[in-house]
PDB file of C-alpha atoms in Angstrom:
ATOM      1  CA  UNK S   1     199.379 105.117  32.078  1.00  0.00           C
ATOM      2  CA  UNK S   2     198.626 106.020  35.732  1.00  0.00           C
ATOM      3  CA  UNK S   3     195.507 107.748  36.137  1.00  0.00           C
ATOM      4  CA  UNK S   4     197.190 110.098  38.993  1.00  0.00           C
ATOM      5  CA  UNK S   5     200.614 110.781  38.419  1.00  0.00           C
ATOM      6  CA  UNK S   6     203.062 111.868  41.077  1.00  0.00           C
ATOM      7  CA  UNK S   7     206.192 113.777  40.388  1.00  0.00           C
ATOM      8  CA  UNK S   8     209.086 112.929  41.506  1.00  0.00           C
ATOM      9  CA  UNK S   9     208.807 110.023  43.138  1.00  0.00           C
ATOM     10  CA  UNK S  10     211.813 110.284  45.630  1.00  0.00           C
ATOM     11  CA  UNK S  11     213.554 113.074  46.593  1.00  0.00           C
ATOM     12  CA  UNK S  12     216.377 113.854  48.895  1.00  0.00           C
ATOM     13  CA  UNK S  13     217.090 117.078  49.989  1.00  0.00           C
ATOM     14  CA  UNK S  14     218.316 119.334  52.674  1.00  0.00           C
ATOM     15  CA  UNK S  15     217.018 121.547  55.461  1.00  0.00           C
ATOM     16  CA  UNK S  16     216.136 125.073  54.245  1.00  0.00           C
ATOM     17  CA  UNK S  17     215.359 124.097  50.588  1.00  0.00           C
ATOM     18  CA  UNK S  18     212.346 125.106  48.741  1.00  0.00           C
ATOM     19  CA  UNK S  19     210.755 121.500  47.573  1.00  0.00           C
ATOM     20  CA  UNK S  20     207.676 121.494  44.983  1.00  0.00           C
ATOM     21  CA  UNK S  21     205.879 118.094  44.539  1.00  0.00           C
ATOM     22  CA  UNK S  22     203.691 117.854  41.763  1.00  0.00           C
ATOM     23  CA  UNK S  23     200.293 115.830  40.891  1.00  0.00           C
ATOM     24  CA  UNK S  24     198.391 115.486  37.657  1.00  0.00           C
ATOM     25  CA  UNK S  25     195.378 113.330  37.081  1.00  0.00           C
ATOM     26  CA  UNK S  26     193.378 112.427  33.723  1.00  0.00           C
ATOM     27  CA  UNK S  27     190.481 110.984  35.584  1.00  0.00           C
ATOM     28  CA  UNK S  28     188.516 114.608  35.341  1.00  0.00           C
ATOM     29  CA  UNK S  29     187.923 114.477  38.626  1.00  0.00           C
ATOM     30  CA  UNK S  30     187.172 118.071  40.582  1.00  0.00           C
ATOM     31  CA  UNK S  31     188.287 117.116  43.755  1.00  0.00           C
ATOM     32  CA  UNK S  32     191.991 116.773  44.694  1.00  0.00           C
ATOM     33  CA  UNK S  33     193.913 116.542  48.210  1.00  0.00           C
ATOM     34  CA  UNK S  34     197.507 115.951  49.479  1.00  0.00           C
ATOM     35  CA  UNK S  35     198.143 114.015  52.370  1.00  0.00           C
ATOM     36  CA  UNK S  36     201.229 112.594  54.271  1.00  0.00           C
ATOM     37  CA  UNK S  37     201.991 109.298  55.612  1.00  0.00           C
ATOM     38  CA  UNK S  38     204.060 108.654  58.486  1.00  0.00           C
ATOM     39  CA  UNK S  39     204.748 105.155  59.986  1.00  0.00           C
ATOM     40  CA  UNK S  40     201.980 104.437  62.844  1.00  0.00           C
ATOM     41  CA  UNK S  41     199.934 107.614  61.961  1.00  0.00           C
ATOM     42  CA  UNK S  42     197.824 106.853  58.880  1.00  0.00           C
ATOM     43  CA  UNK S  43     197.159 109.520  56.006  1.00  0.00           C
ATOM     44  CA  UNK S  44     196.818 112.996  57.976  1.00  0.00           C
ATOM     45  CA  UNK S  45     195.368 115.545  55.292  1.00  0.00           C
ATOM     46  CA  UNK S  46     197.283 118.536  54.362  1.00  0.00           C
ATOM     47  CA  UNK S  47     195.373 120.493  52.061  1.00  0.00           C
ATOM     48  CA  UNK S  48     192.270 119.916  49.727  1.00  0.00           C
ATOM     49  CA  UNK S  49     191.216 121.388  46.461  1.00  0.00           C
ATOM     50  CA  UNK S  50     187.399 121.056  45.299  1.00  0.00           C
ATOM     51  CA  UNK S  51     187.847 123.193  42.240  1.00  0.00           C
ATOM     52  CA  UNK S  52     190.514 125.658  40.759  1.00  0.00           C
ATOM     53  CA  UNK S  53     189.261 128.666  42.961  1.00  0.00           C
ATOM     54  CA  UNK S  54     188.626 126.682  46.127  1.00  0.00           C
ATOM     55  CA  UNK S  55     191.729 125.463  48.295  1.00  0.00           C
ATOM     56  CA  UNK S  56     191.594 124.538  51.889  1.00  0.00           C
ATOM     57  CA  UNK S  57     193.663 123.866  54.609  1.00  0.00           C
ATOM     58  CA  UNK S  58     193.516 120.328  56.313  1.00  0.00           C
ATOM     59  CA  UNK S  59     194.944 119.464  59.608  1.00  0.00           C
ATOM     60  CA  UNK S  60     198.371 119.617  59.110  1.00  0.00           C
ATOM     61  CA  UNK S  61     198.837 122.746  56.622  1.00  0.00           C
ATOM     62  CA  UNK S  62     201.579 124.581  58.552  1.00  0.00           C
ATOM     63  CA  UNK S  63     204.964 124.464  56.807  1.00  0.00           C
ATOM     64  CA  UNK S  64     203.200 123.548  53.553  1.00  0.00           C
ATOM     65  CA  UNK S  65     201.350 125.379  50.503  1.00  0.00           C
ATOM     66  CA  UNK S  66     199.737 124.279  47.512  1.00  0.00           C
ATOM     67  CA  UNK S  67     198.856 125.739  44.051  1.00  0.00           C
ATOM     68  CA  UNK S  68     195.839 124.218  41.417  1.00  0.00           C
ATOM     69  CA  UNK S  69     197.024 125.368  38.246  1.00  0.00           C
ATOM     70  CA  UNK S  70     194.327 123.337  36.482  1.00  0.00           C
ATOM     71  CA  UNK S  71     191.675 121.322  37.167  1.00  0.00           C
ATOM     72  CA  UNK S  72     194.033 118.179  36.247  1.00  0.00           C
ATOM     73  CA  UNK S  73     196.906 119.454  38.384  1.00  0.00           C
ATOM     74  CA  UNK S  74     197.467 120.309  41.856  1.00  0.00           C
ATOM     75  CA  UNK S  75     200.907 120.952  43.530  1.00  0.00           C
ATOM     76  CA  UNK S  76     202.179 120.917  46.986  1.00  0.00           C
ATOM     77  CA  UNK S  77     205.255 122.894  48.066  1.00  0.00           C
ATOM     78  CA  UNK S  78     207.082 123.011  50.898  1.00  0.00           C
ATOM     79  CA  UNK S  79     208.561 126.731  51.272  1.00  0.00           C
ATOM     80  CA  UNK S  80     211.538 125.829  53.420  1.00  0.00           C
ATOM     81  CA  UNK S  81     211.841 121.854  54.424  1.00  0.00           C
ATOM     82  CA  UNK S  82     212.791 120.300  57.880  1.00  0.00           C
ATOM     83  CA  UNK S  83     213.705 117.163  58.475  1.00  0.00           C
ATOM     84  CA  UNK S  84     210.268 116.299  60.495  1.00  0.00           C
ATOM     85  CA  UNK S  85     208.708 116.763  56.812  1.00  0.00           C
ATOM     86  CA  UNK S  86     210.091 113.916  55.872  1.00  0.00           C
ATOM     87  CA  UNK S  87     207.493 111.333  55.012  1.00  0.00           C
ATOM     88  CA  UNK S  88     205.088 109.509  52.329  1.00  0.00           C
ATOM     89  CA  UNK S  89     203.333 111.952  50.255  1.00  0.00           C
ATOM     90  CA  UNK S  90     200.145 111.085  48.684  1.00  0.00           C
ATOM     91  CA  UNK S  91     197.972 112.672  46.005  1.00  0.00           C
ATOM     92  CA  UNK S  92     194.449 111.677  45.420  1.00  0.00           C
ATOM     93  CA  UNK S  93     191.676 112.726  43.650  1.00  0.00           C
ATOM     94  CA  UNK S  94     187.627 112.211  44.260  1.00  0.00           C
ATOM     95  CA  UNK S  95     184.479 112.778  42.298  1.00  0.00           C
ATOM     96  CA  UNK S  96     182.742 114.065  45.434  1.00  0.00           C
ATOM     97  CA  UNK S  97     180.095 111.115  45.268  1.00  0.00           C
ATOM     98  CA  UNK S  98     179.794 108.892  48.775  1.00  0.00           C
ATOM     99  CA  UNK S  99     179.726 105.920  47.010  1.00  0.00           C
ATOM    100  CA  UNK S 100     182.959 106.101  44.706  1.00  0.00           C
ATOM    101  CA  UNK S 101     186.514 105.828  46.562  1.00  0.00           C
ATOM    102  CA  UNK S 102     189.347 108.502  46.263  1.00  0.00           C
ATOM    103  CA  UNK S 103     191.777 107.252  43.489  1.00  0.00           C
ATOM    104  CA  UNK S 104     195.644 107.752  44.696  1.00  0.00           C
ATOM    105  CA  UNK S 105     198.548 108.437  43.004  1.00  0.00           C
ATOM    106  CA  UNK S 106     201.662 106.318  43.825  1.00  0.00           C
ATOM    107  CA  UNK S 107     203.454 108.527  45.964  1.00  0.00           C
ATOM    108  CA  UNK S 108     206.381 110.541  46.502  1.00  0.00           C
ATOM    109  CA  UNK S 109     209.120 109.489  49.165  1.00  0.00           C
ATOM    110  CA  UNK S 110     210.964 112.947  50.531  1.00  0.00           C
ATOM    111  CA  UNK S 111     213.659 113.057  52.773  1.00  0.00           C
ATOM    112  CA  UNK S 112     214.907 116.033  54.520  1.00  0.00           C
ATOM    113  CA  UNK S 113     218.648 116.049  55.557  1.00  0.00           C
TER     114      UNK S 113
ATOM    115  CA  UNK T   1     185.461 116.004  64.541  1.00  0.00           C
ATOM    116  CA  UNK T   2     185.906 112.193  63.877  1.00  0.00           C
ATOM    117  CA  UNK T   3     187.447 109.566  65.745  1.00  0.00           C
ATOM    118  CA  UNK T   4     188.346 106.525  63.986  1.00  0.00           C
ATOM    119  CA  UNK T   5     190.025 103.516  66.061  1.00  0.00           C
ATOM    120  CA  UNK T   6     191.705 100.254  64.294  1.00  0.00           C
ATOM    121  CA  UNK T   7     194.129  97.950  66.002  1.00  0.00           C
ATOM    122  CA  UNK T   8     197.652  98.976  65.199  1.00  0.00           C
ATOM    123  CA  UNK T   9     198.648  95.101  64.164  1.00  0.00           C
ATOM    124  CA  UNK T  10     197.726  92.038  63.812  1.00  0.00           C
ATOM    125  CA  UNK T  11     199.239  88.529  62.621  1.00  0.00           C
ATOM    126  CA  UNK T  12     197.227  85.442  61.080  1.00  0.00           C
ATOM    127  CA  UNK T  13     198.267  82.037  59.449  1.00  0.00           C
ATOM    128  CA  UNK T  14     197.973  81.387  55.453  1.00  0.00           C
ATOM    129  CA  UNK T  15     194.564  79.930  54.831  1.00  0.00           C
ATOM    130  CA  UNK T  16     192.859  81.336  58.071  1.00  0.00           C
ATOM    131  CA  UNK T  17     190.388  83.902  58.468  1.00  0.00           C
ATOM    132  CA  UNK T  18     190.726  87.195  60.130  1.00  0.00           C
ATOM    133  CA  UNK T  19     188.883  89.972  60.935  1.00  0.00           C
ATOM    134  CA  UNK T  20     189.989  93.909  61.343  1.00  0.00           C
ATOM    135  CA  UNK T  21     187.680  95.946  62.942  1.00  0.00           C
ATOM    136  CA  UNK T  22     186.841  99.472  63.138  1.00  0.00           C
ATOM    137  CA  UNK T  23     184.933 101.911  65.182  1.00  0.00           C
ATOM    138  CA  UNK T  24     183.976 105.410  64.587  1.00  0.00           C
ATOM    139  CA  UNK T  25     182.644 108.250  66.440  1.00  0.00           C
ATOM    140  CA  UNK T  26     181.097 110.967  63.497  1.00  0.00           C
ATOM    141  CA  UNK T  27     178.486 113.526  62.845  1.00  0.00           C
ATOM    142  CA  UNK T  28     176.360 112.634  59.725  1.00  0.00           C
ATOM    143  CA  UNK T  29     177.598 109.274  58.656  1.00  0.00           C
ATOM    144  CA  UNK T  30     177.758 109.140  54.781  1.00  0.00           C
ATOM    145  CA  UNK T  31     179.679 105.810  54.397  1.00  0.00           C
ATOM    146  CA  UNK T  32     182.714 103.896  55.470  1.00  0.00           C
ATOM    147  CA  UNK T  33     185.601 102.720  52.741  1.00  0.00           C
ATOM    148  CA  UNK T  34     188.543 100.222  53.524  1.00  0.00           C
ATOM    149  CA  UNK T  35     191.575 100.164  51.441  1.00  0.00           C
ATOM    150  CA  UNK T  36     194.532  97.887  51.401  1.00  0.00           C
ATOM    151  CA  UNK T  37     198.001  99.579  51.090  1.00  0.00           C
ATOM    152  CA  UNK T  38     201.265  97.287  50.967  1.00  0.00           C
ATOM    153  CA  UNK T  39     204.452  98.913  51.647  1.00  0.00           C
ATOM    154  CA  UNK T  40     205.531 102.164  49.938  1.00  0.00           C
ATOM    155  CA  UNK T  41     202.625 101.515  47.505  1.00  0.00           C
ATOM    156  CA  UNK T  42     199.211 104.048  46.956  1.00  0.00           C
ATOM    157  CA  UNK T  43     195.830 102.528  48.918  1.00  0.00           C
ATOM    158  CA  UNK T  44     193.516 100.683  46.483  1.00  0.00           C
ATOM    159  CA  UNK T  45     189.742 100.364  47.257  1.00  0.00           C
ATOM    160  CA  UNK T  46     188.638  97.243  48.877  1.00  0.00           C
ATOM    161  CA  UNK T  47     185.115  98.326  49.842  1.00  0.00           C
ATOM    162  CA  UNK T  48     182.287 100.964  50.648  1.00  0.00           C
ATOM    163  CA  UNK T  49     179.460 100.333  52.793  1.00  0.00           C
ATOM    164  CA  UNK T  50     176.800 103.000  53.673  1.00  0.00           C
ATOM    165  CA  UNK T  51     173.949 101.039  54.924  1.00  0.00           C
ATOM    166  CA  UNK T  52     173.950  97.972  57.514  1.00  0.00           C
ATOM    167  CA  UNK T  53     175.056  94.509  56.695  1.00  0.00           C
ATOM    168  CA  UNK T  54     177.475  92.502  55.013  1.00  0.00           C
ATOM    169  CA  UNK T  55     179.075  93.426  51.420  1.00  0.00           C
ATOM    170  CA  UNK T  56     180.711  90.459  49.814  1.00  0.00           C
ATOM    171  CA  UNK T  57     183.732  90.489  47.100  1.00  0.00           C
ATOM    172  CA  UNK T  58     184.956  87.278  46.637  1.00  0.00           C
ATOM    173  CA  UNK T  59     187.742  86.344  49.559  1.00  0.00           C
ATOM    174  CA  UNK T  60     187.001  90.140  51.322  1.00  0.00           C
ATOM    175  CA  UNK T  61     183.787  90.832  53.076  1.00  0.00           C
ATOM    176  CA  UNK T  62     182.700  94.468  55.067  1.00  0.00           C
ATOM    177  CA  UNK T  63     180.404  94.612  57.566  1.00  0.00           C
ATOM    178  CA  UNK T  64     178.522  97.971  59.149  1.00  0.00           C
ATOM    179  CA  UNK T  65     176.663  98.526  61.839  1.00  0.00           C
ATOM    180  CA  UNK T  66     175.799 102.328  61.995  1.00  0.00           C
ATOM    181  CA  UNK T  67     174.295 102.499  65.538  1.00  0.00           C
ATOM    182  CA  UNK T  68     177.173 101.046  66.690  1.00  0.00           C
ATOM    183  CA  UNK T  69     179.552 103.212  64.949  1.00  0.00           C
ATOM    184  CA  UNK T  70     181.411  99.541  64.179  1.00  0.00           C
ATOM    185  CA  UNK T  71     182.534  97.923  60.850  1.00  0.00           C
ATOM    186  CA  UNK T  72     184.669  95.163  60.119  1.00  0.00           C
ATOM    187  CA  UNK T  73     186.791  93.354  57.207  1.00  0.00           C
ATOM    188  CA  UNK T  74     186.578  90.130  56.853  1.00  0.00           C
ATOM    189  CA  UNK T  75     189.737  88.310  55.082  1.00  0.00           C
ATOM    190  CA  UNK T  76     189.163  84.836  54.045  1.00  0.00           C
ATOM    191  CA  UNK T  77     191.766  82.159  52.891  1.00  0.00           C
ATOM    192  CA  UNK T  78     194.429  84.323  53.715  1.00  0.00           C
ATOM    193  CA  UNK T  79     197.502  84.395  51.441  1.00  0.00           C
ATOM    194  CA  UNK T  80     200.612  85.910  51.851  1.00  0.00           C
ATOM    195  CA  UNK T  81     200.095  88.361  49.506  1.00  0.00           C
ATOM    196  CA  UNK T  82     197.431  89.862  51.736  1.00  0.00           C
ATOM    197  CA  UNK T  83     200.049  91.066  54.283  1.00  0.00           C
ATOM    198  CA  UNK T  84     199.455  94.440  54.009  1.00  0.00           C
ATOM    199  CA  UNK T  85     197.999  97.674  56.065  1.00  0.00           C
ATOM    200  CA  UNK T  86     194.183  97.869  56.234  1.00  0.00           C
ATOM    201  CA  UNK T  87     192.783 101.442  55.990  1.00  0.00           C
ATOM    202  CA  UNK T  88     189.345 102.481  57.505  1.00  0.00           C
ATOM    203  CA  UNK T  89     187.987 105.709  56.270  1.00  0.00           C
ATOM    204  CA  UNK T  90     184.662 107.482  57.647  1.00  0.00           C
ATOM    205  CA  UNK T  91     182.864 110.252  55.170  1.00  0.00           C
ATOM    206  CA  UNK T  92     180.597 112.476  57.536  1.00  0.00           C
ATOM    207  CA  UNK T  93     178.651 115.162  56.188  1.00  0.00           C
ATOM    208  CA  UNK T  94     179.806 117.226  59.170  1.00  0.00           C
ATOM    209  CA  UNK T  95     183.024 119.341  58.690  1.00  0.00           C
ATOM    210  CA  UNK T  96     183.845 119.499  54.984  1.00  0.00           C
ATOM    211  CA  UNK T  97     182.477 116.027  53.574  1.00  0.00           C
ATOM    212  CA  UNK T  98     186.327 114.692  53.235  1.00  0.00           C
ATOM    213  CA  UNK T  99     186.999 111.020  53.872  1.00  0.00           C
ATOM    214  CA  UNK T 100     188.852 110.710  57.348  1.00  0.00           C
ATOM    215  CA  UNK T 101     191.270 107.797  57.568  1.00  0.00           C
ATOM    216  CA  UNK T 102     191.915 105.805  60.593  1.00  0.00           C
ATOM    217  CA  UNK T 103     195.767 104.951  61.535  1.00  0.00           C
ATOM    218  CA  UNK T 104     195.592 101.624  59.690  1.00  0.00           C
ATOM    219  CA  UNK T 105     196.018  97.829  60.661  1.00  0.00           C
ATOM    220  CA  UNK T 106     199.321  96.201  59.733  1.00  0.00           C
ATOM    221  CA  UNK T 107     198.269  92.587  58.647  1.00  0.00           C
ATOM    222  CA  UNK T 108     200.943  89.984  58.736  1.00  0.00           C
ATOM    223  CA  UNK T 109     200.518  86.944  57.431  1.00  0.00           C
ATOM    224  CA  UNK T 110     202.749  83.794  58.429  1.00  0.00           C
ATOM    225  CA  UNK T 111     203.086  80.489  56.388  1.00  0.00           C
TER     226      UNK T 111
END
């Protein structure tokens, strides 16, 4: 079983719809992250959470919201989806130790028509 | 803030050696990561450098010079499966101690 699981893996929806992307982890890491990836732009941080009560905006948080339901679960919502939110979304976890890498889910490919 | 630069794309021949560079400007440097990402897949960890010098792991090596704000990933004996994007990520104590990613380098390996 994957350590970091994202659902759904693919989603096609229409402009204006509310979308929720879910992430769950079995690694026991406190820190969780949501990134979006667009061609040529690398990974850009949307939101991050250091624990259940600590949620922070990243560089591109406009149009998104998050919920940290438990240490193991971190959900990303698009309240009213727009076409330029079409992208590949990744959830990641991290221990916070500088010599340890982040662990990524397999990604959610989201298309907004 | 941080500024991380990588070449957008590189090509190389199977069996050859390729060096992918990453330059960065940051305050409070705490380490640099390299990840490999195949198209449509999750990034996977390759290496971590926090001290100057070369770290070798099989066909892959990574080098860091903190004074120059420079790192490179060296891939030897290239294989077709090495065609992927390579992401450089810098960790700094400035800001919120979050790894910040460069835009990635797309490596194409030709037969």
